[in-house]
Amino acid sequence: MVLLTGLPSPHEASRVAHRLLGAIRRPFRSGGNEVMLDARAGIAIHPADGQSASELISACIAATHHAKSHDVRDLQFYSPDINTDARLQLQLEADLRAALASTDGGGLMLHYQPKYDREGAIRCAEALIRWQHPTLGLLPPAASSRSQKKPA
């Protein structure tokens, strides 16, 4: 964690973060092996993203986690939407655990998807599990906070 004070603009925080990320990603040798590290950065700006140190730290952690989980290459500025996405993801995970523990299947449904050969004849089928969420409806396979913010 890096605390920068007296920066003239958020752009300057971005510039510093890019320099730090570049240094971290520079290959180095250890025990005769070349090692390469990767990193992401989350940036929170006072006072917009938090008044206290703990609020700013939480915002930075949320932004960094968002960058990691959403394949953001370098850095992510904090925004309130990140918290909304995180809460949705946590709720979906909790709902899925409840569905898996449910004795009635919890809305999980088995579907068969036929596989056709070049002549158009069915040769086999894939068994696919789909989830009929109690409030969001039938969720597509990639449903998560990354790909869906509204009910399907």
PDB file of C-alpha atoms in Angstrom:
ATOM      1  CA  MET A   1       0.000   0.000   0.000  1.00  0.00           C
ATOM      2  CA  VAL A   2       1.285   3.419  -0.937  1.00  0.00           C
ATOM      3  CA  LEU A   3       0.016   6.703   0.451  1.00  0.00           C
ATOM      4  CA  LEU A   4       0.622   9.733  -1.740  1.00  0.00           C
ATOM      5  CA  THR A   5      -0.097  13.240  -0.526  1.00  0.00           C
ATOM      6  CA  GLY A   6      -0.185  16.570  -2.261  1.00  0.00           C
ATOM      7  CA  LEU A   7      -0.852  15.217  -5.745  1.00  0.00           C
ATOM      8  CA  PRO A   8      -2.264  17.832  -8.115  1.00  0.00           C
ATOM      9  CA  SER A   9      -4.714  15.415  -9.789  1.00  0.00           C
ATOM     10  CA  PRO A  10      -5.916  11.800  -9.940  1.00  0.00           C
ATOM     11  CA  HIS A  11      -3.939  11.525 -13.181  1.00  0.00           C
ATOM     12  CA  GLU A  12      -0.753  11.912 -11.153  1.00  0.00           C
ATOM     13  CA  ALA A  13      -1.791   8.971  -8.923  1.00  0.00           C
ATOM     14  CA  SER A  14      -2.331   6.933 -12.085  1.00  0.00           C
ATOM     15  CA  ARG A  15       1.105   7.900 -13.395  1.00  0.00           C
ATOM     16  CA  VAL A  16       2.811   6.861 -10.149  1.00  0.00           C
ATOM     17  CA  ALA A  17       0.866   3.566 -10.065  1.00  0.00           C
ATOM     18  CA  HIS A  18       1.918   2.761 -13.638  1.00  0.00           C
ATOM     19  CA  ARG A  19       5.569   3.391 -12.735  1.00  0.00           C
ATOM     20  CA  LEU A  20       5.295   1.095  -9.689  1.00  0.00           C
ATOM     21  CA  LEU A  21       3.551  -1.624 -11.707  1.00  0.00           C
ATOM     22  CA  GLY A  22       6.263  -1.383 -14.366  1.00  0.00           C
ATOM     23  CA  ALA A  23       8.950  -1.891 -11.736  1.00  0.00           C
ATOM     24  CA  ILE A  24       7.139  -4.873 -10.198  1.00  0.00           C
ATOM     25  CA  ARG A  25       6.664  -6.506 -13.608  1.00  0.00           C
ATOM     26  CA  ARG A  26      10.306  -6.153 -14.619  1.00  0.00           C
ATOM     27  CA  PRO A  27      11.828  -9.671 -14.807  1.00  0.00           C
ATOM     28  CA  PHE A  28      14.530 -10.559 -12.291  1.00  0.00           C
ATOM     29  CA  ARG A  29      16.706 -13.565 -11.560  1.00  0.00           C
ATOM     30  CA  SER A  30      16.336 -15.736  -8.482  1.00  0.00           C
ATOM     31  CA  GLY A  31      18.227 -18.974  -7.946  1.00  0.00           C
ATOM     32  CA  GLY A  32      19.235 -19.093 -11.596  1.00  0.00           C
ATOM     33  CA  ASN A  33      15.665 -18.692 -12.819  1.00  0.00           C
ATOM     34  CA  GLU A  34      14.036 -15.727 -14.455  1.00  0.00           C
ATOM     35  CA  VAL A  35      11.020 -14.635 -12.418  1.00  0.00           C
ATOM     36  CA  MET A  36       8.239 -12.381 -13.591  1.00  0.00           C
ATOM     37  CA  LEU A  37       5.602 -10.954 -11.299  1.00  0.00           C
ATOM     38  CA  ASP A  38       2.300  -9.394 -12.155  1.00  0.00           C
ATOM     39  CA  ALA A  39       0.290  -6.925 -10.132  1.00  0.00           C
ATOM     40  CA  ARG A  40      -2.801  -4.766 -10.183  1.00  0.00           C
ATOM     41  CA  ALA A  41      -3.385  -1.468  -8.420  1.00  0.00           C
ATOM     42  CA  GLY A  42      -6.446   0.000  -6.811  1.00  0.00           C
ATOM     43  CA  ILE A  43      -6.622   3.746  -6.344  1.00  0.00           C
ATOM     44  CA  ALA A  44      -8.836   5.671  -3.939  1.00  0.00           C
ATOM     45  CA  ILE A  45      -8.819   9.448  -3.719  1.00  0.00           C
ATOM     46  CA  HIS A  46      -9.443  11.483  -0.572  1.00  0.00           C
ATOM     47  CA  PRO A  47     -12.033  12.840   0.184  1.00  0.00           C
ATOM     48  CA  ALA A  48     -14.258  11.521  -2.637  1.00  0.00           C
ATOM     49  CA  ASP A  49     -13.669   7.828  -1.877  1.00  0.00           C
ATOM     50  CA  GLY A  50     -13.304   8.052   1.888  1.00  0.00           C
ATOM     51  CA  GLN A  51     -12.857  10.478   4.729  1.00  0.00           C
ATOM     52  CA  SER A  52     -10.900   8.246   7.081  1.00  0.00           C
ATOM     53  CA  ALA A  53      -7.843   6.064   6.595  1.00  0.00           C
ATOM     54  CA  SER A  54      -9.926   2.907   7.038  1.00  0.00           C
ATOM     55  CA  GLU A  55     -12.458   4.052   4.420  1.00  0.00           C
ATOM     56  CA  LEU A  56      -9.676   4.796   1.938  1.00  0.00           C
ATOM     57  CA  ILE A  57      -7.991   1.453   2.629  1.00  0.00           C
ATOM     58  CA  SER A  58     -11.292  -0.369   2.094  1.00  0.00           C
ATOM     59  CA  ALA A  59     -11.850   1.529  -1.161  1.00  0.00           C
ATOM     60  CA  CYS A  60      -8.325   0.661  -2.352  1.00  0.00           C
ATOM     61  CA  ILE A  61      -8.805  -3.008  -1.489  1.00  0.00           C
ATOM     62  CA  ALA A  62     -12.154  -3.080  -3.296  1.00  0.00           C
ATOM     63  CA  ALA A  63     -10.666  -1.408  -6.387  1.00  0.00           C
ATOM     64  CA  THR A  64      -7.684  -3.788  -6.409  1.00  0.00           C
ATOM     65  CA  HIS A  65      -9.921  -6.838  -6.010  1.00  0.00           C
ATOM     66  CA  HIS A  66     -12.132  -5.545  -8.821  1.00  0.00           C
ATOM     67  CA  ALA A  67      -9.092  -5.129 -11.081  1.00  0.00           C
ATOM     68  CA  LYS A  68      -7.925  -8.679 -10.330  1.00  0.00           C
ATOM     69  CA  SER A  69     -11.291 -10.375 -10.736  1.00  0.00           C
ATOM     70  CA  HIS A  70     -12.293  -8.432 -13.849  1.00  0.00           C
ATOM     71  CA  ASP A  71      -8.998  -8.836 -15.709  1.00  0.00           C
ATOM     72  CA  VAL A  72      -8.235  -5.143 -15.628  1.00  0.00           C
ATOM     73  CA  ARG A  73      -4.648  -5.044 -16.883  1.00  0.00           C
ATOM     74  CA  ASP A  74      -3.176  -2.296 -14.745  1.00  0.00           C
ATOM     75  CA  LEU A  75      -5.148  -0.222 -12.326  1.00  0.00           C
ATOM     76  CA  GLN A  76      -8.652   0.506 -11.213  1.00  0.00           C
ATOM     77  CA  PHE A  77      -9.920   3.692  -9.650  1.00  0.00           C
ATOM     78  CA  TYR A  78     -12.469   3.101  -6.917  1.00  0.00           C
ATOM     79  CA  SER A  79     -16.122   3.780  -7.716  1.00  0.00           C
ATOM     80  CA  PRO A  80     -19.306   2.979  -5.771  1.00  0.00           C
ATOM     81  CA  ASP A  81     -20.282   0.546  -8.573  1.00  0.00           C
ATOM     82  CA  ILE A  82     -17.454  -1.721  -7.439  1.00  0.00           C
ATOM     83  CA  ASN A  83     -19.213  -2.237  -4.097  1.00  0.00           C
ATOM     84  CA  THR A  84     -22.496  -2.943  -5.891  1.00  0.00           C
ATOM     85  CA  ASP A  85     -20.783  -5.565  -8.079  1.00  0.00           C
ATOM     86  CA  ALA A  86     -19.083  -7.147  -5.066  1.00  0.00           C
ATOM     87  CA  ARG A  87     -22.361  -7.348  -3.130  1.00  0.00           C
ATOM     88  CA  LEU A  88     -24.116  -8.943  -6.147  1.00  0.00           C
ATOM     89  CA  GLN A  89     -21.305 -11.480  -6.513  1.00  0.00           C
ATOM     90  CA  LEU A  90     -21.426 -12.374  -2.809  1.00  0.00           C
ATOM     91  CA  GLN A  91     -25.210 -12.725  -2.951  1.00  0.00           C
ATOM     92  CA  LEU A  92     -25.035 -14.973  -6.029  1.00  0.00           C
ATOM     93  CA  GLU A  93     -22.425 -17.148  -4.330  1.00  0.00           C
ATOM     94  CA  ALA A  94     -24.552 -17.460  -1.181  1.00  0.00           C
ATOM     95  CA  ASP A  95     -27.658 -18.219  -3.257  1.00  0.00           C
ATOM     96  CA  LEU A  96     -25.795 -20.885  -5.238  1.00  0.00           C
ATOM     97  CA  ARG A  97     -24.549 -22.547  -2.036  1.00  0.00           C
ATOM     98  CA  ALA A  98     -28.154 -22.617  -0.791  1.00  0.00           C
ATOM     99  CA  ALA A  99     -29.341 -24.069  -4.108  1.00  0.00           C
ATOM    100  CA  LEU A 100     -26.704 -26.816  -3.944  1.00  0.00           C
ATOM    101  CA  ALA A 101     -27.690 -27.662  -0.361  1.00  0.00           C
ATOM    102  CA  SER A 102     -31.401 -27.691  -1.154  1.00  0.00           C
ATOM    103  CA  THR A 103     -33.179 -31.043  -1.183  1.00  0.00           C
ATOM    104  CA  ASP A 104     -35.424 -29.976  -4.084  1.00  0.00           C
ATOM    105  CA  GLY A 105     -32.545 -28.996  -6.389  1.00  0.00           C
ATOM    106  CA  GLY A 106     -32.699 -25.291  -5.602  1.00  0.00           C
ATOM    107  CA  GLY A 107     -33.587 -24.360  -9.158  1.00  0.00           C
ATOM    108  CA  LEU A 108     -30.728 -26.293 -10.737  1.00  0.00           C
ATOM    109  CA  MET A 109     -31.937 -27.941 -13.930  1.00  0.00           C
ATOM    110  CA  LEU A 110     -30.345 -30.501 -16.218  1.00  0.00           C
ATOM    111  CA  HIS A 111     -30.406 -29.698 -19.940  1.00  0.00           C
ATOM    112  CA  TYR A 112     -29.092 -31.774 -22.803  1.00  0.00           C
ATOM    113  CA  GLN A 113     -27.451 -30.003 -25.699  1.00  0.00           C
ATOM    114  CA  PRO A 114     -27.211 -32.147 -28.821  1.00  0.00           C
ATOM    115  CA  LYS A 115     -23.968 -32.340 -30.791  1.00  0.00           C
ATOM    116  CA  TYR A 116     -24.377 -32.793 -34.520  1.00  0.00           C
ATOM    117  CA  ASP A 117     -22.039 -34.317 -37.083  1.00  0.00           C
ATOM    118  CA  ARG A 118     -21.361 -32.820 -40.517  1.00  0.00           C
ATOM    119  CA  GLU A 119     -24.417 -34.499 -42.008  1.00  0.00           C
ATOM    120  CA  GLY A 120     -26.681 -33.001 -39.346  1.00  0.00           C
ATOM    121  CA  ALA A 121     -27.278 -36.173 -37.377  1.00  0.00           C
ATOM    122  CA  ILE A 122     -27.147 -36.074 -33.583  1.00  0.00           C
ATOM    123  CA  ARG A 123     -24.083 -38.033 -32.465  1.00  0.00           C
ATOM    124  CA  CYS A 124     -23.973 -37.214 -28.768  1.00  0.00           C
ATOM    125  CA  ALA A 125     -25.168 -34.698 -26.208  1.00  0.00           C
ATOM    126  CA  GLU A 126     -23.642 -32.558 -23.508  1.00  0.00           C
ATOM    127  CA  ALA A 127     -25.265 -32.523 -20.094  1.00  0.00           C
ATOM    128  CA  LEU A 128     -25.494 -28.954 -18.860  1.00  0.00           C
ATOM    129  CA  ILE A 129     -26.658 -27.583 -15.519  1.00  0.00           C
ATOM    130  CA  ARG A 130     -28.629 -24.334 -15.635  1.00  0.00           C
ATOM    131  CA  TRP A 131     -29.762 -22.337 -12.627  1.00  0.00           C
ATOM    132  CA  GLN A 132     -33.232 -20.886 -12.310  1.00  0.00           C
ATOM    133  CA  HIS A 133     -32.460 -18.226  -9.708  1.00  0.00           C
ATOM    134  CA  PRO A 134     -35.477 -17.425  -7.500  1.00  0.00           C
ATOM    135  CA  THR A 135     -35.382 -13.676  -8.236  1.00  0.00           C
ATOM    136  CA  LEU A 136     -33.072 -13.243 -11.251  1.00  0.00           C
ATOM    137  CA  GLY A 137     -34.609 -15.969 -13.409  1.00  0.00           C
ATOM    138  CA  LEU A 138     -32.699 -18.361 -15.635  1.00  0.00           C
ATOM    139  CA  LEU A 139     -29.042 -17.374 -15.426  1.00  0.00           C
ATOM    140  CA  PRO A 140     -26.761 -17.786 -18.430  1.00  0.00           C
ATOM    141  CA  PRO A 141     -23.538 -19.775 -17.917  1.00  0.00           C
ATOM    142  CA  ALA A 142     -21.360 -16.673 -17.524  1.00  0.00           C
ATOM    143  CA  ALA A 143     -23.702 -14.899 -15.102  1.00  0.00           C
ATOM    144  CA  SER A 144     -21.684 -13.045 -12.502  1.00  0.00           C
ATOM    145  CA  SER A 145     -21.052  -9.524 -11.416  1.00  0.00           C
ATOM    146  CA  ARG A 146     -18.686  -9.225 -14.377  1.00  0.00           C
ATOM    147  CA  SER A 147     -21.181 -10.083 -17.067  1.00  0.00           C
ATOM    148  CA  GLN A 148     -24.590  -9.308 -15.679  1.00  0.00           C
ATOM    149  CA  LYS A 149     -25.983  -6.506 -13.616  1.00  0.00           C
ATOM    150  CA  LYS A 150     -29.654  -7.003 -14.407  1.00  0.00           C
ATOM    151  CA  PRO A 151     -31.857 -10.076 -14.250  1.00  0.00           C
ATOM    152  CA  ALA A 152     -31.660 -12.383 -17.274  1.00  0.00           C
TER     153      ALA A 152
END
